C-alpha cells in the first residue's frame, strides 16, 4: 500500500506540472517508475523510494524528468520537500545518470506537409547548360538532374529543388546570395536520392571559399530539409552477439528497409585501423519498431547490459550533399559554409565525403563568423559520414543549434567550437564515433593508462605545421569545446583522444583574436545527460572527458598555434565559476573524467549523477571538487571485448596535495580482481604532503571484497620521483639509512569517512590514517594515526581506522625555525620546502611515546595529523629554538590543538598569534586549564619547562557541499601563524605530557587590539635547576617519562 501511495504521488506530480503525460527521459532499458523497489540500508534504517520531478523547458516541447533515488523516509508530502530531501540524502537506485533523450517515433510523429516550395506556380525552369550559371532574379525549379561548372544565385533569385527520386545537381562551386531551397520546415523532401555533388581536385585555388563548396553569403538563405526520421540514433535494449542478424533497440524507430545503420563499438579501442564499429543494411523493422533485421550478420559483439549499451544510428537520409569520388584521393571533399548575415536551416541531410583536410574553414557543415543568430540557423537530424576535416563547426557564432545529428568516420575533432568566442549555443542529442587523430604523435601511443606516455602531467607541446594546421587535432575529440558558456545536453561520444575536450584559451584565437574575449573566464552554462566511451587511451592521464590543456597563438599571429595538452598553470588556466556536470556516463576509458582543475573559495567542479563502468579510474579531479550520486563498476557483463578492457580499476584516486575532494552516495560494483580498489590515495612526494583533503559518506558496495574498499599506497621516501618530490636524504643506501620507510606524503596519508558504513562498524565518523610499514626501524612512525584504543589497524588497507567521536579533525601545520612576517615563497610554490627554516625532530601524541611523526623528514616542514582531543608535543633534535614559527596551514576555528614543546627552565618567552587582522600577543595563563579555556589567546609555561599553546584559527571556516564539509586549508598562504621567541635555547629534557581528557569548552574572550610584531620584552617563567635528556629521534627509553608536576585542580590529563 505504501508503494502504491508513493507511485500515485509521483503521477500526481506529473499532473500538477503539466496536465498531460510526458515521456520518462532516460536512455537505459525502460523500467516503469512504480515497479522499482527500495532496498534495505546497511545500517538497517528503512528507506523509501521517491521520485524527483523536474520541469525542463525545451524549444519545441517540455519534458519532466523522473529520477529514481533512495532517500531516508521523511514522510514528505509535497514536491518542495522531496527536492529538499534529495539535497540532504541520496542513495542512487539502479542507476545514477538518469539521462534525457530526444524522443522516438511514437513521440515525434512526422507532421503533415504544407506550403511546399516546389508547388509554387511561378517557378521558372533551371538552365540545362554545363557552363557557369548565374540566376539573377526570379524563382527557378530544378526538376531534372543537372551539372554546371559553377552556380551563383544572386540576391533576389531563388532555386527550388523538386521532390523527385534521384534528383541531383553537380557543380564545382555554388554561391548563394539569394535563396537555395531543398524543401522547407513545413514540407521536407521525402523522395530518396536527392542531392548535391561537389566536384574538383585540390588545385591552385583550393583555399578560396567557393572551391568545391556551397557558400552562403551575406543576405543569402539556405533551406535544406529532408525526410524526418525519429530517433536519429538510439541504444541497444539487449546485447547483440557476433553473428547476430537482429538488433533490439530501446526506442521505437521509423527507419526504412534498405537504409544503413551504424552499430557503435563497445570495445575500448576505437582507432582508425582497429575498431569494432559496424555498418549494416536494414532488412526489416517489425511492427513494434524496436526489432531491426540486418541483411548480413554482425562481426563483433555489441554490449547492451544494464550498465551501458551500444548506440545504433541511422545513416540514411533523403537528401545528400557529397564530394565526388576524387575526394578520396587527396582528402579534398566538398564543404558547406554559412557566412555572417546569412541564414542556414538544415535538417535531415547527409554529408558524405565532405571536408578538406588541413584547409582552414573547409568543414562539412560550418556556421562561419555569423555573430549572434538567435536560433535562426541550425543543423538538426543530419549525418556526416566519411569526413576529411571535422563534421559540424560553430565558428564565431552564438545562439545556434546542433540537434540530433550523427558524425561517423571523421578526421580531426568532429563537433567543433573554433575560436573560443562561441556562446549560448545548444548542442543536444548528437552522436559521434570513430574520430581520427591527425598526424598522431609517436610519444602518445596508446598506453591503456600505464606509463608516462603523452608527456605525463605536463602533456605534450604541439605547434602548427602543414600536416596538422591546428595542433589540438593531435588530441582530436568528438566534441571540442573552447568556451564553456554553451549547453551540451544528451550527446554521446565514442572514440578520439577524448570524447569531450575543454581546453583552456586565455584569449580568443583565429579570426576572433582581437575581440578581447577571454574564453577561460566563461562559466559553464550546462552539461547534462552526456555520455563518452571508448577513448582516453592515449597517455597516462587521458580521459573520456578531459578538461585540461591550453591553446594559444604565437605572438598574436593568426592561426599560428601552440597547444599544451596536459596540466597547465596557473591551476588549469581557468577562472570561471563552478562547473557542474549532471547525469554523465562514461565507460571503456582510462579516466572516465579528467579534470585538471584549479583552486578557489568554493568547490569548482562537481559530478552529480555520474557513472563510470569498465574504466581504469572513474574520475581524477584536481582542485576543489565533489562527486555525488555515482556508480562505479570495475567490470561489467561485457564479455565481447574482454581482451580489450582495463585489467584493473581504481574507483577513485585522491590526488596527493593542495586540493579538497568530497564523495557522497557512491556505489562500487564488482571490485574483486587483483589490482581493483574502490578508493586509493596518491602519495608519491616527500614535499607535497596531504592535508585533510578528502571526506566521504554514503558508500555502498555490490560484489566488493572488504579488502578492496580502501588502499593506502606505500611510496617509499627514497624511491619517490625526482625534482621537488625527492627526499633530501642522500642517495642509495645512505638515503635508506637516513629516511627509511614511507615518503613524507605517504606517512601523512589520510581520509575522512563521515559515516561508519564503509568501515564496517557502529562507531560512526572515522579518520583513516597511514600505517607505515612494519619493517620500518622507526617504529613509532607507524603509530602516528593510532589515536586511541578503539582504533583498528586495517593492514589490508594500509590504514588505521579511528572514530572521530564528533570532535576530531585532520589539521596541518608548517613549523619553521625563525620569525617571518610573510610565509617564504618556497612554502607555497611547487617546492613546498624552505631549507633555511628547516628544523628536525619528532612530534608525539601526548602520553604516547610510541606514537610520533618526524618533522623535517625528507626536507619538509609540514606535518598533518589528528586534532582536537590529542595534544602534540614537539621535541627538536637541535634543542629549543629561540625563534619558532608555526603556520596554521589547516586549523580548526574552534576547539583548537594543544601544542607543546620544551624550553629551558627560566626562559623568558613571548608568544604571538597573527591572523589577517594583525598580530596579537598572548598573555601567560596562570594554569593549564585557563590556557585551554581561552580562545587561543593564552599560553601556559609549566615549571617543568614545557610551553603549552592552544592553536586556533578563528578566521578559518569549512566548505560544504553534498551533505559534507571540509576544513579549509592554505592558511600558510594567508600567513596565519603563531610565533615563539625565547631568550634561551638549546638542549632541553624530553618531557612528554600525559594524555588529554576531553577539553573544556572555550569561554568567550574579549577581542584584543592588534599588536605589532614581537618586541624584546620577555615574560619570565618559574625557575628551577635545569635537567637534560638525550634528543629523542626516537626517544631512547621504552617507559613513559614522569608526568609534569601540575596542581591537581589544573589537571586535564588522563591519569
Coordinates of C-alpha atoms in Angstrom, one line a residue, residues 561-1038:
X561 CA 49.1 27.9 -32.6
X562 CA 50.8 26.3 -29.7
X563 CA 49.0 23.6 -27.8
X564 CA 50.0 22.2 -24.4
X565 CA 47.9 19.0 -23.9
X566 CA 48.4 18.4 -20.1
X567 CA 48.2 20.2 -16.8
X568 CA 48.7 23.9 -17.3
X569 CA 49.3 26.6 -14.7
X570 CA 48.0 28.5 -13.0
X571 CA 45.8 25.7 -11.9
X572 CA 44.3 24.7 -15.2
X573 CA 44.3 28.2 -16.6
X574 CA 40.6 28.8 -15.7
X575 CA 39.0 31.5 -13.6
X576 CA 35.3 30.8 -14.2
X577 CA 32.8 29.7 -11.6
X578 CA 31.7 26.2 -10.6
X579 CA 31.3 23.6 -13.3
X580 CA 28.7 21.0 -12.5
X581 CA 28.3 18.0 -14.8
X582 CA 25.0 16.3 -14.3
X583 CA 23.8 12.8 -15.3
X584 CA 27.1 11.9 -17.0
X585 CA 28.0 8.4 -18.1
X586 CA 31.4 7.1 -19.1
X587 CA 32.6 3.6 -19.9
X588 CA 35.6 1.9 -21.5
X589 CA 38.0 4.6 -20.5
X590 CA 41.4 5.2 -18.9
X591 CA 39.9 8.0 -16.7
X592 CA 36.2 8.5 -17.2
X593 CA 36.6 12.1 -16.2
X594 CA 39.9 14.0 -16.1
X595 CA 39.7 17.5 -14.5
X596 CA 43.0 19.3 -14.2
X597 CA 41.1 22.0 -12.3
X598 CA 42.0 24.9 -10.1
X599 CA 41.7 26.1 -6.5
X600 CA 39.1 28.6 -5.4
X601 CA 37.0 29.7 -2.5
X602 CA 34.3 27.1 -3.4
X603 CA 34.0 23.7 -4.9
X604 CA 34.7 24.5 -8.6
X605 CA 33.8 21.2 -10.2
X606 CA 31.1 18.7 -9.4
X607 CA 29.8 15.4 -10.8
X608 CA 26.2 14.9 -9.9
X609 CA 24.6 11.6 -11.1
X610 CA 27.7 10.1 -12.5
X611 CA 28.5 6.6 -13.8
X612 CA 31.8 5.0 -14.8
X613 CA 32.0 1.4 -16.0
X614 CA 34.9 -0.7 -17.2
X615 CA 37.4 2.1 -16.6
X616 CA 40.8 2.3 -15.0
X617 CA 39.8 5.3 -13.0
X618 CA 36.3 6.7 -12.6
X619 CA 37.5 10.3 -12.3
X620 CA 40.6 12.2 -11.4
X621 CA 39.8 15.6 -10.1
X622 CA 42.4 18.3 -9.2
X623 CA 41.2 21.4 -7.5
X624 CA 38.4 21.5 -5.0
X625 CA 35.7 19.2 -6.3
X626 CA 33.0 16.7 -5.4
X627 CA 31.2 13.7 -6.8
X628 CA 27.6 12.9 -5.6
X629 CA 25.2 10.1 -6.6
X630 CA 27.6 7.9 -8.6
X631 CA 28.0 4.3 -9.6
X632 CA 31.5 2.9 -10.5
X633 CA 31.8 -0.6 -11.9
X634 CA 35.2 -2.2 -12.0
X635 CA 33.9 -4.7 -14.5
X636 CA 30.5 -5.4 -16.2
X637 CA 28.9 -8.2 -18.1
X638 CA 30.6 -7.1 -21.3
X639 CA 32.4 -10.3 -22.4
X640 CA 32.6 -9.3 -26.1
X641 CA 35.6 -7.1 -25.5
X642 CA 37.2 -8.9 -22.6
X643 CA 40.7 -8.8 -24.0
X644 CA 40.4 -5.1 -24.7
X645 CA 39.0 -4.0 -21.3
X646 CA 41.0 -2.4 -18.5
X647 CA 42.5 -5.1 -16.4
X648 CA 42.0 -3.4 -13.0
X649 CA 40.1 -0.4 -11.7
X650 CA 40.7 2.2 -9.1
X651 CA 37.3 3.6 -8.4
X652 CA 38.6 6.9 -7.2
X653 CA 42.2 8.1 -6.7
X654 CA 42.8 11.0 -4.4
X655 CA 45.4 13.4 -5.6
X656 CA 48.3 13.9 -3.1
X657 CA 48.2 17.6 -2.2
X658 CA 46.7 21.0 -2.4
X659 CA 43.0 20.2 -3.1
X660 CA 39.8 19.1 -1.5
X661 CA 37.5 16.3 -2.6
X662 CA 34.1 15.1 -1.4
X663 CA 32.4 11.9 -2.4
X664 CA 28.8 11.3 -1.5
X665 CA 26.5 8.4 -2.2
X666 CA 28.7 6.3 -4.4
X667 CA 28.1 2.7 -5.2
X668 CA 31.0 0.5 -6.1
X669 CA 30.4 -2.7 -8.1
X670 CA 32.5 -5.8 -8.8
X671 CA 35.8 -4.8 -7.3
X672 CA 37.2 -8.2 -6.7
X673 CA 40.1 -8.7 -9.2
X674 CA 43.8 -8.2 -8.4
X675 CA 44.5 -4.5 -8.6
X676 CA 40.9 -3.4 -8.0
X677 CA 40.3 -0.9 -5.2
X678 CA 37.4 1.4 -4.6
X679 CA 39.3 4.4 -3.1
X680 CA 43.1 4.9 -3.2
X681 CA 45.4 7.7 -2.3
X682 CA 48.3 9.1 -4.4
X683 CA 51.2 9.9 -2.1
X684 CA 54.4 9.9 -4.1
X685 CA 56.1 13.0 -2.8
X686 CA 58.3 14.0 0.2
X687 CA 57.5 17.7 -0.2
X688 CA 53.9 17.8 -1.5
X689 CA 52.1 16.3 1.5
X690 CA 48.5 15.6 2.3
X691 CA 46.4 17.9 4.4
X692 CA 42.9 16.9 5.4
X693 CA 41.6 16.9 1.9
X694 CA 39.1 14.1 1.5
X695 CA 35.8 13.3 3.0
X696 CA 33.1 10.9 2.0
X697 CA 29.7 9.4 3.1
X698 CA 27.0 7.1 1.8
X699 CA 29.3 4.4 0.2
X700 CA 27.6 1.2 -0.9
X701 CA 29.2 -2.0 -2.2
X702 CA 28.0 -4.7 -4.5
X703 CA 30.1 -7.7 -5.1
X704 CA 33.1 -6.0 -3.5
X705 CA 35.6 -7.8 -1.3
X706 CA 36.1 -6.0 2.0
X707 CA 39.8 -5.7 1.4
X708 CA 39.1 -3.7 -1.8
X709 CA 37.3 -0.8 -0.1
X710 CA 40.3 1.4 0.5
X711 CA 44.0 1.3 -0.2
X712 CA 46.8 3.4 1.2
X713 CA 49.6 3.3 -1.4
X714 CA 53.1 2.7 0.1
X715 CA 55.5 5.0 -1.6
X716 CA 59.0 4.8 -0.2
X717 CA 60.8 8.0 0.6
X718 CA 63.9 7.1 -1.3
X719 CA 62.0 5.7 -4.2
X720 CA 59.9 8.8 -4.8
X721 CA 60.0 10.8 -8.0
X722 CA 62.8 13.3 -8.6
X723 CA 62.6 17.0 -8.7
X724 CA 60.5 18.7 -5.9
X725 CA 59.3 15.2 -4.8
X726 CA 62.7 13.8 -3.9
X727 CA 63.8 13.0 -0.4
X728 CA 66.7 15.2 0.8
X729 CA 68.3 12.3 2.5
X730 CA 71.3 11.4 0.3
X731 CA 71.4 8.7 -2.3
X732 CA 71.2 4.9 -2.4
X733 CA 72.0 3.1 0.9
X734 CA 72.7 6.4 2.6
X735 CA 69.1 7.6 1.8
X736 CA 67.6 4.3 3.0
X737 CA 69.5 4.5 6.3
X738 CA 68.6 8.1 7.0
X739 CA 65.0 8.1 5.6
X740 CA 63.6 4.5 5.9
X741 CA 60.0 3.8 5.3
X742 CA 57.4 5.8 3.5
X743 CA 57.6 9.1 1.8
X744 CA 56.6 12.2 3.7
X745 CA 53.2 12.3 1.9
X746 CA 52.7 8.6 2.4
X747 CA 53.3 8.8 6.1
X748 CA 50.7 11.5 6.4
X749 CA 48.1 10.0 4.1
X750 CA 44.6 10.2 5.4
X751 CA 40.9 10.4 4.5
X752 CA 37.8 11.1 6.5
X753 CA 34.6 9.0 6.4
X754 CA 31.6 10.7 7.8
X755 CA 29.7 7.5 8.5
X756 CA 30.9 4.1 9.7
X757 CA 29.3 2.0 6.9
X758 CA 32.5 1.6 4.8
X759 CA 34.5 0.7 7.9
X760 CA 32.0 -2.0 8.9
X761 CA 31.5 -0.7 12.5
X762 CA 28.9 1.2 14.5
X763 CA 31.4 3.9 15.8
X764 CA 30.3 6.4 13.2
X765 CA 32.5 9.0 11.5
X766 CA 36.1 7.8 11.0
X767 CA 39.6 9.0 10.2
X768 CA 41.7 6.7 8.1
X769 CA 45.3 7.4 8.6
X770 CA 48.5 5.9 7.2
X771 CA 50.1 2.9 8.8
X772 CA 53.8 2.8 7.9
X773 CA 55.4 -0.5 7.0
X774 CA 56.1 -2.8 9.9
X775 CA 59.7 -3.2 9.0
X776 CA 60.5 0.5 9.4
X777 CA 63.1 0.7 12.2
X778 CA 61.5 4.0 13.3
X779 CA 58.6 2.0 14.7
X780 CA 56.6 4.9 16.3
X781 CA 56.0 6.4 12.9
X782 CA 53.7 3.5 12.2
X783 CA 51.5 4.6 15.1
X784 CA 51.1 8.3 14.3
X785 CA 47.5 7.8 13.2
X786 CA 46.8 5.4 16.0
X787 CA 44.6 7.8 18.0
X788 CA 43.2 5.6 20.8
X789 CA 42.5 2.1 21.9
X790 CA 39.3 1.9 19.9
X791 CA 41.2 2.2 16.6
X792 CA 41.7 -0.8 14.4
X793 CA 44.7 -1.5 12.2
X794 CA 43.4 -2.5 8.7
X795 CA 46.6 -4.0 7.3
X796 CA 45.0 -4.9 4.0
X797 CA 44.1 -1.3 3.5
X798 CA 47.3 0.1 4.9
X799 CA 45.3 2.4 7.2
X800 CA 44.5 2.9 10.9
X801 CA 40.7 3.4 11.3
X802 CA 39.8 5.6 14.3
X803 CA 36.5 7.1 15.3
X804 CA 36.2 10.8 15.5
X805 CA 33.6 10.9 18.3
X806 CA 32.3 14.1 16.7
X807 CA 35.3 16.1 17.9
X808 CA 38.3 15.1 15.8
X809 CA 39.5 16.8 12.7
X810 CA 42.5 16.5 10.5
X811 CA 44.7 19.6 10.7
X812 CA 48.1 20.6 9.2
X813 CA 51.0 22.8 10.3
X814 CA 54.2 24.2 8.8
X815 CA 56.8 24.5 11.5
X816 CA 60.0 26.6 10.8
X817 CA 62.8 28.0 12.9
X818 CA 63.0 31.7 12.7
X819 CA 60.4 34.5 12.6
X820 CA 58.6 35.5 9.4
X821 CA 56.4 38.4 8.5
X822 CA 55.3 36.6 5.3
X823 CA 55.5 32.9 4.6
X824 CA 58.5 32.1 2.4
X825 CA 57.5 31.8 -1.2
X826 CA 59.1 28.3 -1.3
X827 CA 56.4 27.0 1.1
X828 CA 53.6 27.9 -1.2
X829 CA 55.3 27.2 -4.5
X830 CA 56.0 23.9 -6.2
X831 CA 59.0 23.4 -3.9
X832 CA 56.9 23.2 -0.7
X833 CA 60.2 23.4 1.2
X834 CA 62.3 26.2 2.7
X835 CA 65.7 25.0 3.7
X836 CA 66.7 27.9 5.9
X837 CA 63.7 27.3 8.1
X838 CA 64.0 23.5 8.2
X839 CA 64.1 22.1 11.7
X840 CA 64.1 18.4 12.5
X841 CA 62.6 16.5 15.4
X842 CA 59.7 14.3 16.5
X843 CA 56.1 15.2 17.3
X844 CA 54.4 12.9 19.8
X845 CA 50.9 12.4 20.9
X846 CA 50.5 13.4 24.5
X847 CA 51.0 10.4 26.7
X848 CA 52.3 8.1 23.9
X849 CA 56.0 7.8 23.4
X850 CA 55.3 5.2 20.7
X851 CA 53.1 7.5 18.5
X852 CA 55.1 10.1 16.7
X853 CA 55.9 11.6 13.3
X854 CA 59.2 13.1 12.1
X855 CA 59.2 16.8 11.4
X856 CA 61.6 17.8 8.7
X857 CA 61.6 14.3 7.2
X858 CA 62.8 14.4 3.6
X859 CA 63.4 18.2 3.9
X860 CA 59.7 19.2 4.6
X861 CA 58.3 21.5 7.3
X862 CA 54.7 20.2 7.0
X863 CA 53.0 17.9 9.5
X864 CA 49.4 16.6 9.3
X865 CA 47.6 14.8 12.0
X866 CA 44.5 14.5 14.2
X867 CA 43.1 17.2 16.4
X868 CA 41.5 18.1 18.8
X869 CA 41.5 15.8 21.8
X870 CA 45.0 14.7 21.1
X871 CA 47.8 17.0 22.1
X872 CA 51.1 17.3 20.1
X873 CA 54.4 17.5 21.8
X874 CA 57.4 18.7 19.7
X875 CA 60.9 17.6 20.6
X876 CA 63.6 19.0 18.3
X877 CA 66.9 17.4 17.5
X878 CA 68.8 20.7 17.9
X879 CA 67.0 21.6 21.1
X880 CA 64.7 24.5 21.8
X881 CA 64.8 27.3 19.1
X882 CA 65.0 30.9 20.2
X883 CA 62.7 31.8 17.3
X884 CA 60.0 29.4 16.1
X885 CA 57.1 30.0 13.7
X886 CA 54.1 27.6 13.4
X887 CA 51.9 28.3 10.3
X888 CA 48.3 27.2 10.7
X889 CA 48.1 25.7 7.3
X890 CA 44.8 23.9 8.1
X891 CA 43.5 24.7 11.6
X892 CA 40.1 24.4 13.2
X893 CA 38.2 27.7 14.0
X894 CA 37.1 26.4 17.4
X895 CA 38.2 23.8 19.9
X896 CA 41.9 24.0 19.0
X897 CA 45.0 21.9 19.1
X898 CA 47.0 21.8 22.3
X899 CA 50.6 22.1 21.1
X900 CA 53.6 21.8 23.4
X901 CA 57.3 22.0 23.2
X902 CA 60.1 22.3 25.8
X903 CA 62.3 25.4 26.6
X904 CA 65.0 25.8 29.3
X905 CA 63.6 26.5 32.7
X906 CA 63.7 30.1 33.5
X907 CA 63.4 31.2 29.8
X908 CA 61.6 34.4 29.1
X909 CA 59.0 33.8 26.4
X910 CA 56.8 35.8 24.1
X911 CA 54.1 34.2 22.0
X912 CA 52.1 36.0 19.3
X913 CA 49.2 34.9 17.1
X914 CA 49.0 36.6 13.6
X915 CA 45.8 36.4 11.6
X916 CA 44.5 38.7 8.8
X917 CA 43.6 41.4 11.3
X918 CA 47.1 41.6 12.6
X919 CA 49.3 40.2 15.3
X920 CA 48.4 40.0 19.0
X921 CA 50.5 38.9 21.9
X922 CA 49.3 36.0 24.0
X923 CA 49.2 36.5 27.7
X924 CA 50.5 33.9 30.1
X925 CA 47.9 31.8 31.8
X926 CA 48.1 31.0 35.5
X927 CA 47.2 27.4 34.8
X928 CA 46.9 24.9 32.1
X929 CA 43.1 24.9 32.4
X930 CA 43.0 28.7 31.9
X931 CA 45.0 28.3 28.7
X932 CA 42.7 25.7 27.4
X933 CA 39.5 27.7 28.1
X934 CA 40.8 30.7 26.3
X935 CA 40.2 31.0 22.5
X936 CA 43.8 30.7 21.5
X937 CA 44.8 33.9 23.4
X938 CA 46.7 32.4 26.4
X939 CA 49.8 30.2 26.7
X940 CA 51.0 28.3 29.7
X941 CA 54.6 27.7 30.7
X942 CA 54.9 25.0 33.3
X943 CA 57.6 24.6 36.0
X944 CA 59.0 21.7 34.0
X945 CA 59.8 23.9 31.1
X946 CA 57.0 22.8 28.8
X947 CA 55.3 25.5 26.8
X948 CA 51.6 24.9 26.0
X949 CA 49.7 26.8 23.3
X950 CA 46.2 26.1 22.1
X951 CA 46.5 26.7 18.3
X952 CA 43.3 28.1 16.9
X953 CA 42.3 29.9 13.6
X954 CA 39.1 31.7 14.3
X955 CA 39.2 33.1 10.7
X956 CA 39.2 29.7 9.1
X957 CA 36.0 28.0 8.0
X958 CA 34.6 24.9 6.4
X959 CA 33.4 24.3 2.9
X960 CA 30.2 22.4 2.5
X961 CA 28.6 20.5 -0.4
X962 CA 26.6 17.4 -0.9
X963 CA 26.0 16.9 2.8
X964 CA 29.7 17.0 3.7
X965 CA 32.0 19.7 5.0
X966 CA 35.8 20.0 4.8
X967 CA 38.1 22.3 6.8
X968 CA 39.7 24.9 4.6
X969 CA 43.5 24.8 4.2
X970 CA 46.0 27.2 2.7
X971 CA 46.4 29.1 6.0
X972 CA 50.1 29.3 5.2
X973 CA 49.3 31.4 2.1
X974 CA 47.3 33.7 4.4
X975 CA 50.2 34.0 6.8
X976 CA 48.1 32.7 9.7
X977 CA 50.7 31.7 12.3
X978 CA 51.9 31.6 15.9
X979 CA 55.4 32.8 16.8
X980 CA 57.5 32.0 19.8
X981 CA 60.6 33.9 20.9
X982 CA 62.8 32.9 23.8
X983 CA 65.9 34.4 25.4
X984 CA 67.2 30.8 25.9
X985 CA 67.5 27.9 23.5
X986 CA 69.5 24.7 23.2
X987 CA 69.2 21.3 24.8
X988 CA 66.1 20.6 26.8
X989 CA 64.8 17.5 28.6
X990 CA 62.2 15.2 27.0
X991 CA 59.0 16.0 28.9
X992 CA 56.1 14.3 27.3
X993 CA 52.8 15.4 28.7
X994 CA 50.1 13.0 29.7
X995 CA 47.1 12.1 27.5
X996 CA 44.4 14.7 27.3
X997 CA 41.0 14.2 28.7
X998 CA 38.0 15.8 26.9
X999 CA 38.9 19.5 26.8
X1000 CA 36.7 22.2 28.4
X1001 CA 34.6 24.4 26.2
X1002 CA 36.4 27.7 25.5
X1003 CA 34.9 30.7 27.1
X1004 CA 34.3 33.9 25.0
X1005 CA 37.3 36.2 25.2
X1006 CA 37.4 40.0 24.6
X1007 CA 38.9 40.8 21.2
X1008 CA 42.4 42.1 21.9
X1009 CA 43.7 45.1 20.0
X1010 CA 46.2 44.2 17.2
X1011 CA 49.7 44.5 18.3
X1012 CA 52.9 44.9 16.3
X1013 CA 55.3 42.0 15.7
X1014 CA 57.1 41.0 18.9
X1015 CA 59.5 43.3 20.7
X1016 CA 62.3 42.2 23.0
X1017 CA 60.3 42.3 26.3
X1018 CA 60.0 38.8 27.9
X1019 CA 57.8 37.0 30.4
X1020 CA 59.8 35.0 32.8
X1021 CA 58.7 31.5 33.7
X1022 CA 59.1 29.9 37.1
X1023 CA 62.7 28.9 37.6
X1024 CA 64.3 25.7 38.9
X1025 CA 67.5 23.9 38.1
X1026 CA 67.5 22.7 34.5
X1027 CA 67.8 19.0 33.7
X1028 CA 68.8 17.4 30.4
X1029 CA 67.8 14.4 28.4
X1030 CA 69.1 13.0 25.1
X1031 CA 67.5 14.2 21.9
X1032 CA 64.6 12.0 21.0
X1033 CA 65.0 10.5 17.5
X1034 CA 63.3 8.4 18.6
X1035 CA 63.1 8.8 22.4
X1036 CA 65.5 6.3 23.9
X1037 CA 63.5 4.9 26.9
X1038 CA 60.7 2.4 26.4

